[in-house]
Coordinates of N, CA and C in Angstrom, one line a residue:
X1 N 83.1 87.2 84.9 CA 82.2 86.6 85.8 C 82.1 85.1 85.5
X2 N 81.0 84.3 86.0 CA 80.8 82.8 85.5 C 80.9 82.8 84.5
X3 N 80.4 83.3 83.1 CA 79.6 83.2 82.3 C 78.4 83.0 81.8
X4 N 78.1 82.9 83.1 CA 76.3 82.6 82.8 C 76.0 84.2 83.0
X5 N 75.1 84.6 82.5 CA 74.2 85.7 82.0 C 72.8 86.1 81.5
X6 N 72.5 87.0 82.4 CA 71.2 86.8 82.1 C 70.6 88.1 81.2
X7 N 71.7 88.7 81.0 CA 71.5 89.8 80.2 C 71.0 90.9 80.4
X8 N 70.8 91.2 81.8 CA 70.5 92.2 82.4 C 71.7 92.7 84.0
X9 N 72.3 93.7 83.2 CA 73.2 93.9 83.6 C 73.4 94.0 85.4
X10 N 72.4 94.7 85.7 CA 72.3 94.4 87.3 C 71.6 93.6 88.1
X11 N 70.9 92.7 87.1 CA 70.9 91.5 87.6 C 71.8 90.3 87.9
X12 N 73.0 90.4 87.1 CA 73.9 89.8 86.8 C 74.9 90.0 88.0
X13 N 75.2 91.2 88.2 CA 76.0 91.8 89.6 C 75.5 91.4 90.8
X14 N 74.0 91.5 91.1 CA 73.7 91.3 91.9 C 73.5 89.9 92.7
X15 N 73.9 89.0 91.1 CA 74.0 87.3 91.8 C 75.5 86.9 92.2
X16 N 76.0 88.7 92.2 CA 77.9 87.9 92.3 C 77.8 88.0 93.7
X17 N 78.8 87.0 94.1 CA 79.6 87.6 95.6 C 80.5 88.2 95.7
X18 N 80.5 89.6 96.1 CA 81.4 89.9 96.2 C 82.5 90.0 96.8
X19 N 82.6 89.3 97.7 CA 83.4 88.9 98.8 C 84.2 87.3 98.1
X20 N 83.8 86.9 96.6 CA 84.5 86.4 96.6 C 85.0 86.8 94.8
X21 N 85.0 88.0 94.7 CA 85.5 88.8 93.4 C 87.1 88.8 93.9
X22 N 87.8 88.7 93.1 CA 89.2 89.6 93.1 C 89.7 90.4 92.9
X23 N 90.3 91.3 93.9 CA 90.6 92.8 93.3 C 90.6 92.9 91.7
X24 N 91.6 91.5 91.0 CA 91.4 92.2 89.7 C 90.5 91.9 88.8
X25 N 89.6 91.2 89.1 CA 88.5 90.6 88.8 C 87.2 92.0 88.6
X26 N 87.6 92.5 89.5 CA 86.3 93.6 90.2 C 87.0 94.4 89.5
X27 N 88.0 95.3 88.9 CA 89.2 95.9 88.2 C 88.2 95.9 87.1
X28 N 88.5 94.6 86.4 CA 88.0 93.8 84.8 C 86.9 94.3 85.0
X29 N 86.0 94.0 85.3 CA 84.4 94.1 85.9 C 84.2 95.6 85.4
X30 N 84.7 96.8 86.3 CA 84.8 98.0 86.4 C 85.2 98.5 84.6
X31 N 86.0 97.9 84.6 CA 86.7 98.5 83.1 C 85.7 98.3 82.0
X32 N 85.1 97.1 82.0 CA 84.7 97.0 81.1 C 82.9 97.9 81.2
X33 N 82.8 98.1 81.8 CA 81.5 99.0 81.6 C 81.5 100.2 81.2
X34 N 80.7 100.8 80.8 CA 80.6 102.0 80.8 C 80.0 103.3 81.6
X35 N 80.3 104.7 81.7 CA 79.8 105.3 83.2 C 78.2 105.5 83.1
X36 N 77.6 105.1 82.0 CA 76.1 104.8 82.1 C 75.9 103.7 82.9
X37 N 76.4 102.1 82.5 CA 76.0 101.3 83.3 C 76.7 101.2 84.5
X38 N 77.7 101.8 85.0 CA 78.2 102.1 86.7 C 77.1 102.5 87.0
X39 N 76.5 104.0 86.2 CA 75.6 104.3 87.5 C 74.4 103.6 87.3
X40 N 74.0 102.6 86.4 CA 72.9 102.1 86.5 C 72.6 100.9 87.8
X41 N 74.1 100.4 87.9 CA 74.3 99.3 89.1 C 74.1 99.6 90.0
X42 N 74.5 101.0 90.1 CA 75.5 101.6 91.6 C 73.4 102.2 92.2
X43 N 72.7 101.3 92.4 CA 71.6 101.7 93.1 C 71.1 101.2 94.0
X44 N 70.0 101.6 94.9 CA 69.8 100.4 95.8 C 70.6 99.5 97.0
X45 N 70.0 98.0 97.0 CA 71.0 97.5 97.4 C 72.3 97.2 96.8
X46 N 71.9 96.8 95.7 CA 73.2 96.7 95.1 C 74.6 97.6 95.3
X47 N 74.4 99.3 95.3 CA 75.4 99.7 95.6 C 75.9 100.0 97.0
X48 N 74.9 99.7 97.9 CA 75.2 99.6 99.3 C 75.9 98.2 99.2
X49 N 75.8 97.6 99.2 CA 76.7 95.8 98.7 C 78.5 96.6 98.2
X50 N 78.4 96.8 97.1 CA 79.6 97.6 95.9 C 80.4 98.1 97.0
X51 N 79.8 99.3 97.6 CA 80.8 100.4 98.9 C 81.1 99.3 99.9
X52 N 80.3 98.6 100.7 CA 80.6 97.8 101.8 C 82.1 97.0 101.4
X53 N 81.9 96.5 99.7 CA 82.7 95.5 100.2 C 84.3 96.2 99.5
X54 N 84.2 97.5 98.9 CA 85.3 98.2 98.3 C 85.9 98.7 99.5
X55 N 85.0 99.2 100.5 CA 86.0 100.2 101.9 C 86.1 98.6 102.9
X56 N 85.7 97.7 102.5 CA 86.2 97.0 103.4 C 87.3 95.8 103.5
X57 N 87.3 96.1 101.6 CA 88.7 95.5 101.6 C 89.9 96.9 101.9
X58 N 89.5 98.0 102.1 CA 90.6 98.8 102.0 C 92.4 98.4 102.8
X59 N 91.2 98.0 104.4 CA 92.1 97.5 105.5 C 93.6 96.4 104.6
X60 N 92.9 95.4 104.7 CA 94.0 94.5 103.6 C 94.6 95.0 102.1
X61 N 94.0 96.0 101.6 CA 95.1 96.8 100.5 C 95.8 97.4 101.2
X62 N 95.8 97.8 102.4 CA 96.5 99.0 102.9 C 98.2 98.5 102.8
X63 N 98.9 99.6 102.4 CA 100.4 99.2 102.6 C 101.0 99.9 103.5
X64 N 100.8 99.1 104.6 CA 101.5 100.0 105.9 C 103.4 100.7 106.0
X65 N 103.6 99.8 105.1 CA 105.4 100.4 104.5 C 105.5 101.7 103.9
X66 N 104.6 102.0 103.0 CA 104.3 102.7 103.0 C 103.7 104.1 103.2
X67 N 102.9 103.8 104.0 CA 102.2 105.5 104.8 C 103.3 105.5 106.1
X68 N 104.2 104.7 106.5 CA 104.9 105.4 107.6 C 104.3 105.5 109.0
X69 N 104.8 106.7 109.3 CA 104.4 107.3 110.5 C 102.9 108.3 110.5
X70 N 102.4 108.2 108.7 CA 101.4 108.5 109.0 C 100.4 108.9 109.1
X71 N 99.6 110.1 109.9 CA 98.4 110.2 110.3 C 97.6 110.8 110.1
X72 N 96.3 110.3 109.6 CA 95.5 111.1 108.5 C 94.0 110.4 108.5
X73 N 93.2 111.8 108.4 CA 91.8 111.2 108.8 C 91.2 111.6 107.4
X74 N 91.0 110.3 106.5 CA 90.3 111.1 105.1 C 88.7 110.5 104.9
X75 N 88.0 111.7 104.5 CA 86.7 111.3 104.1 C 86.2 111.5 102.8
X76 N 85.5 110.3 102.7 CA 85.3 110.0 101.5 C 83.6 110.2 100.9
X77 N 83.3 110.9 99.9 CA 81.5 111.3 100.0 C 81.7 110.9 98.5
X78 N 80.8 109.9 98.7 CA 80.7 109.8 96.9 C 78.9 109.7 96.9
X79 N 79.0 110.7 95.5 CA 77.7 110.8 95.5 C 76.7 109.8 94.7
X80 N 75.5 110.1 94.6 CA 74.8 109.0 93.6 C 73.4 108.9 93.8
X81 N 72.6 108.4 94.5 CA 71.5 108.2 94.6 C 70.7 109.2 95.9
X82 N 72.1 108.9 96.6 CA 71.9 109.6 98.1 C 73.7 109.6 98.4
X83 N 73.8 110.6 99.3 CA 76.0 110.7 99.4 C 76.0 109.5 100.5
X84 N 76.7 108.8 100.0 CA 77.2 107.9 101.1 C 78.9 108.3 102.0
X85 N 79.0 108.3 102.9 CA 80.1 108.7 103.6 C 80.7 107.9 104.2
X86 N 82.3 107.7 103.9 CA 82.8 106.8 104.8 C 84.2 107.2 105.0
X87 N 85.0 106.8 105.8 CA 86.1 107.7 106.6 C 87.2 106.6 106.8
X88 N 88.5 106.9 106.5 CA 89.6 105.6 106.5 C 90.3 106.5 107.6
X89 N 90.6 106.1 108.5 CA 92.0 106.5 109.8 C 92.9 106.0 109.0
X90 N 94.2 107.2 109.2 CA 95.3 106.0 108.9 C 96.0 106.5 110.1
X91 N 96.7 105.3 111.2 CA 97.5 105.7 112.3 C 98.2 104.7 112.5
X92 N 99.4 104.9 113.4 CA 100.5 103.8 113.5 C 100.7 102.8 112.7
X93 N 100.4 103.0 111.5 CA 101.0 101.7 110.6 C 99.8 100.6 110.1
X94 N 98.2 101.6 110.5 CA 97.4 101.0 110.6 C 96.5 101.7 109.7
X95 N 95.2 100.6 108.8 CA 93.7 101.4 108.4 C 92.4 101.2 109.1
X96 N 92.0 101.9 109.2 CA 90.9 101.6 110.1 C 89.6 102.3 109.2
X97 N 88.8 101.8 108.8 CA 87.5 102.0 107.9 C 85.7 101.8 108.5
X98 N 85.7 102.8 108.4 CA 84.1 103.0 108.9 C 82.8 104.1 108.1
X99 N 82.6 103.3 108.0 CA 80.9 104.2 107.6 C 80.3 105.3 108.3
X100 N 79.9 106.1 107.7 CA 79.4 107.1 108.1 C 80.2 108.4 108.5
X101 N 79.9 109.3 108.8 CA 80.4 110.6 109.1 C 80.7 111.1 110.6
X102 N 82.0 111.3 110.9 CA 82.2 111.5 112.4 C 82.5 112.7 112.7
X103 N 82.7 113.3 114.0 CA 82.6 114.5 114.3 C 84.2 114.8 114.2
X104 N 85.2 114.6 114.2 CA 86.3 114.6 113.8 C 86.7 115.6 112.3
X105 N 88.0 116.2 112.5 CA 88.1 116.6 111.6 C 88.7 116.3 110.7
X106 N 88.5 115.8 109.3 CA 89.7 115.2 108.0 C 90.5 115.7 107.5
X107 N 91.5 115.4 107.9 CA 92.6 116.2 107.1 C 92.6 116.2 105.4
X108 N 91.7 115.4 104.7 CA 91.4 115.9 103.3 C 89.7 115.0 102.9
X109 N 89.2 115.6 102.3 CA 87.5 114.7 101.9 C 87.6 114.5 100.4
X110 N 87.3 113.4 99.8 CA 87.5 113.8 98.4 C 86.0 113.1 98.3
X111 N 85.3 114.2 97.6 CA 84.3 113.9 96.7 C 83.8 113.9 95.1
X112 N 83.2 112.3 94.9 CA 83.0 112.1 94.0 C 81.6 111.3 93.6
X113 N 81.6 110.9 92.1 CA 79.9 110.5 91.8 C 80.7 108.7 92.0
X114 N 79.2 107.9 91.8 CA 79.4 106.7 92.0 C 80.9 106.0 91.0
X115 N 80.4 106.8 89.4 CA 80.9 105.8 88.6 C 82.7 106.3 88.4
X116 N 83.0 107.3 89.4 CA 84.3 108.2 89.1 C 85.1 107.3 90.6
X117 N 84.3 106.8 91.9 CA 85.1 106.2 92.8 C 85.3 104.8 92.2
X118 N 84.2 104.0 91.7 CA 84.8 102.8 90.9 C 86.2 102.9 89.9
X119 N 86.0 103.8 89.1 CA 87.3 103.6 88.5 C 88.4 104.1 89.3
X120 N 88.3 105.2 90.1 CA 89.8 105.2 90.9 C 89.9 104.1 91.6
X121 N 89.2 103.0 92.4 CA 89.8 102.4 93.4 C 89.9 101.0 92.3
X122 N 89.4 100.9 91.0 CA 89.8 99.7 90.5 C 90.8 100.1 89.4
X123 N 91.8 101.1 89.8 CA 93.0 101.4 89.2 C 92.3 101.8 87.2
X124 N 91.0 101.9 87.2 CA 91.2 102.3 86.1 C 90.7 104.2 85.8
X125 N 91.1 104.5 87.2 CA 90.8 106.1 86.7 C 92.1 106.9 87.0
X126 N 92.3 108.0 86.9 CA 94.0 108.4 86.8 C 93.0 109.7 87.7
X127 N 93.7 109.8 88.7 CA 93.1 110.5 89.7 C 93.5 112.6 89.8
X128 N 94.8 112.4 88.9 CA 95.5 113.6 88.5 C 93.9 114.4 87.4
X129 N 93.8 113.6 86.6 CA 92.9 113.9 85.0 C 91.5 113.9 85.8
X130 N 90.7 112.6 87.0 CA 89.6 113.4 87.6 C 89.9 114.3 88.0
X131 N 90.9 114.7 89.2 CA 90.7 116.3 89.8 C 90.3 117.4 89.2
X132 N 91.8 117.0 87.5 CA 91.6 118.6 86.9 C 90.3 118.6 85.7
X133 N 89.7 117.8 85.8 CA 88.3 117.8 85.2 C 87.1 117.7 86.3
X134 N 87.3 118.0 87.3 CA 86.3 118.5 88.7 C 85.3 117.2 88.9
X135 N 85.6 116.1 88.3 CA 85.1 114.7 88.8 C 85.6 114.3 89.7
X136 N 86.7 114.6 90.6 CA 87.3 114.5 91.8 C 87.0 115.5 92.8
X137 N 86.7 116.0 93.4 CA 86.7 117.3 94.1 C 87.5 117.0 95.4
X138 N 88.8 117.8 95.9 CA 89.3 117.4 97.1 C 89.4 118.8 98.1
X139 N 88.7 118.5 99.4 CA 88.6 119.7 100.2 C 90.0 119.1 101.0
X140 N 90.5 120.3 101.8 CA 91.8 120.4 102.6 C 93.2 119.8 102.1
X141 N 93.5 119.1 102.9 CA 95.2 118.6 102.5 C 95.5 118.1 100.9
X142 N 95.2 119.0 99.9 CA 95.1 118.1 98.3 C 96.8 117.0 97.8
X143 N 98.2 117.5 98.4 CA 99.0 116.7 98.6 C 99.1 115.2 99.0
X144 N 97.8 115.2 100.4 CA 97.6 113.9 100.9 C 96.7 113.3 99.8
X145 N 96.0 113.9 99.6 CA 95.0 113.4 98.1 C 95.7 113.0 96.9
X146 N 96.5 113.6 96.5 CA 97.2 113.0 95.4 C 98.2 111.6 95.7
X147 N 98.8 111.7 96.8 CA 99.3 110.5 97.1 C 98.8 109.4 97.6
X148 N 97.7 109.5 97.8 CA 96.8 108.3 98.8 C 97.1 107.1 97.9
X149 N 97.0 106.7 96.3 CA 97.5 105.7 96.2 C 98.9 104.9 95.7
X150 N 99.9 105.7 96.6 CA 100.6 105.1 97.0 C 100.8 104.2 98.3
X151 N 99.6 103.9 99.5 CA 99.3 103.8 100.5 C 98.5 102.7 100.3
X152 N 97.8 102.2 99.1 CA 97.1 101.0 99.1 C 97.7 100.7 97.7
X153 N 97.3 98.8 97.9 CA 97.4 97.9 96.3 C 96.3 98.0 96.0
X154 N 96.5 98.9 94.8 CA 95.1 99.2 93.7 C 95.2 98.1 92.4
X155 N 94.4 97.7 92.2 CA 94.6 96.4 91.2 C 94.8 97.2 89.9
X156 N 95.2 96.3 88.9 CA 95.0 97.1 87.7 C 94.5 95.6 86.8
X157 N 93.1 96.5 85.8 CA 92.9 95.5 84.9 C 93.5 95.3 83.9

């Protein structure tokens, strides 16, 4: 971060922008905590802020060379305070990212707690080791689930 600190951990987060963190910035950030203080952050506004701006960079990680031809409706429930839901399209070469739950069917959902989606999408959780320790939970296509990130640039800290 700046370095300025006020010593209270979600106070500190909450003066960042996150829109202007860097993937590997937000990576570092992620790693260095612990899954006490994830979920201590991950509340409130604060983690409505965290989700907004992690599914909304998804669009620009996406690596359209790689998913191809394609087409896959995955949803995403990560739990925590309350399940927040949000749903990536992938089609023609495209991500398309939105909030909330649609009547549509996913070809895979993966559900998880707050501090288990921070580390998979800031490259510090190994998504093989959540599944088979049931911190991942994947309903339908589990194939498409394992490979999803090869489909986006996941930072690594």
């Amino acid at each position: 971060m700046d370095g300025t600190s006020s010593g209270n951990l979600t106070d500190d987060l909450s003066a960042l922008d996150f829109a202007a963190v860097a993937p590997e910035e937000f990576a570092r950030i992620v790693k260095s905590l612990s899954a006490k203080q994830l979920a201590e952050v991950m509340r409130g506004e604060l983690r409505t802020r965290i989700l907004g701006e992690v599914f909304g960079r998804m669009r620009q990680q996406f690596r359209s060379e790689a998913a191809g031809g394609l087409t896959a409706l995955i949803r995403w429930k990560i739990t925590g305070e309350d399940d927040a839901v949000y749903e990536t399209a992938i089609a023609d070469g495209a991500c398309r990212v939105t909030a909330g739950r649609s009547d549509a069917e996913p070809r895979t959902t993966l559900v998880m707690a707050d501090a288990e989606f921070l580390k998979l999408v800031s490259g510090n959780g190994n998504p093989v080791t959540m599944f088979m320790t049931r911190k991942l939970k994947v309903a339908g296509d589990v194939g498409l689930a394992s490979g999803l990130t090869r489909y986006f640039d996941i930072p690594k800290a």
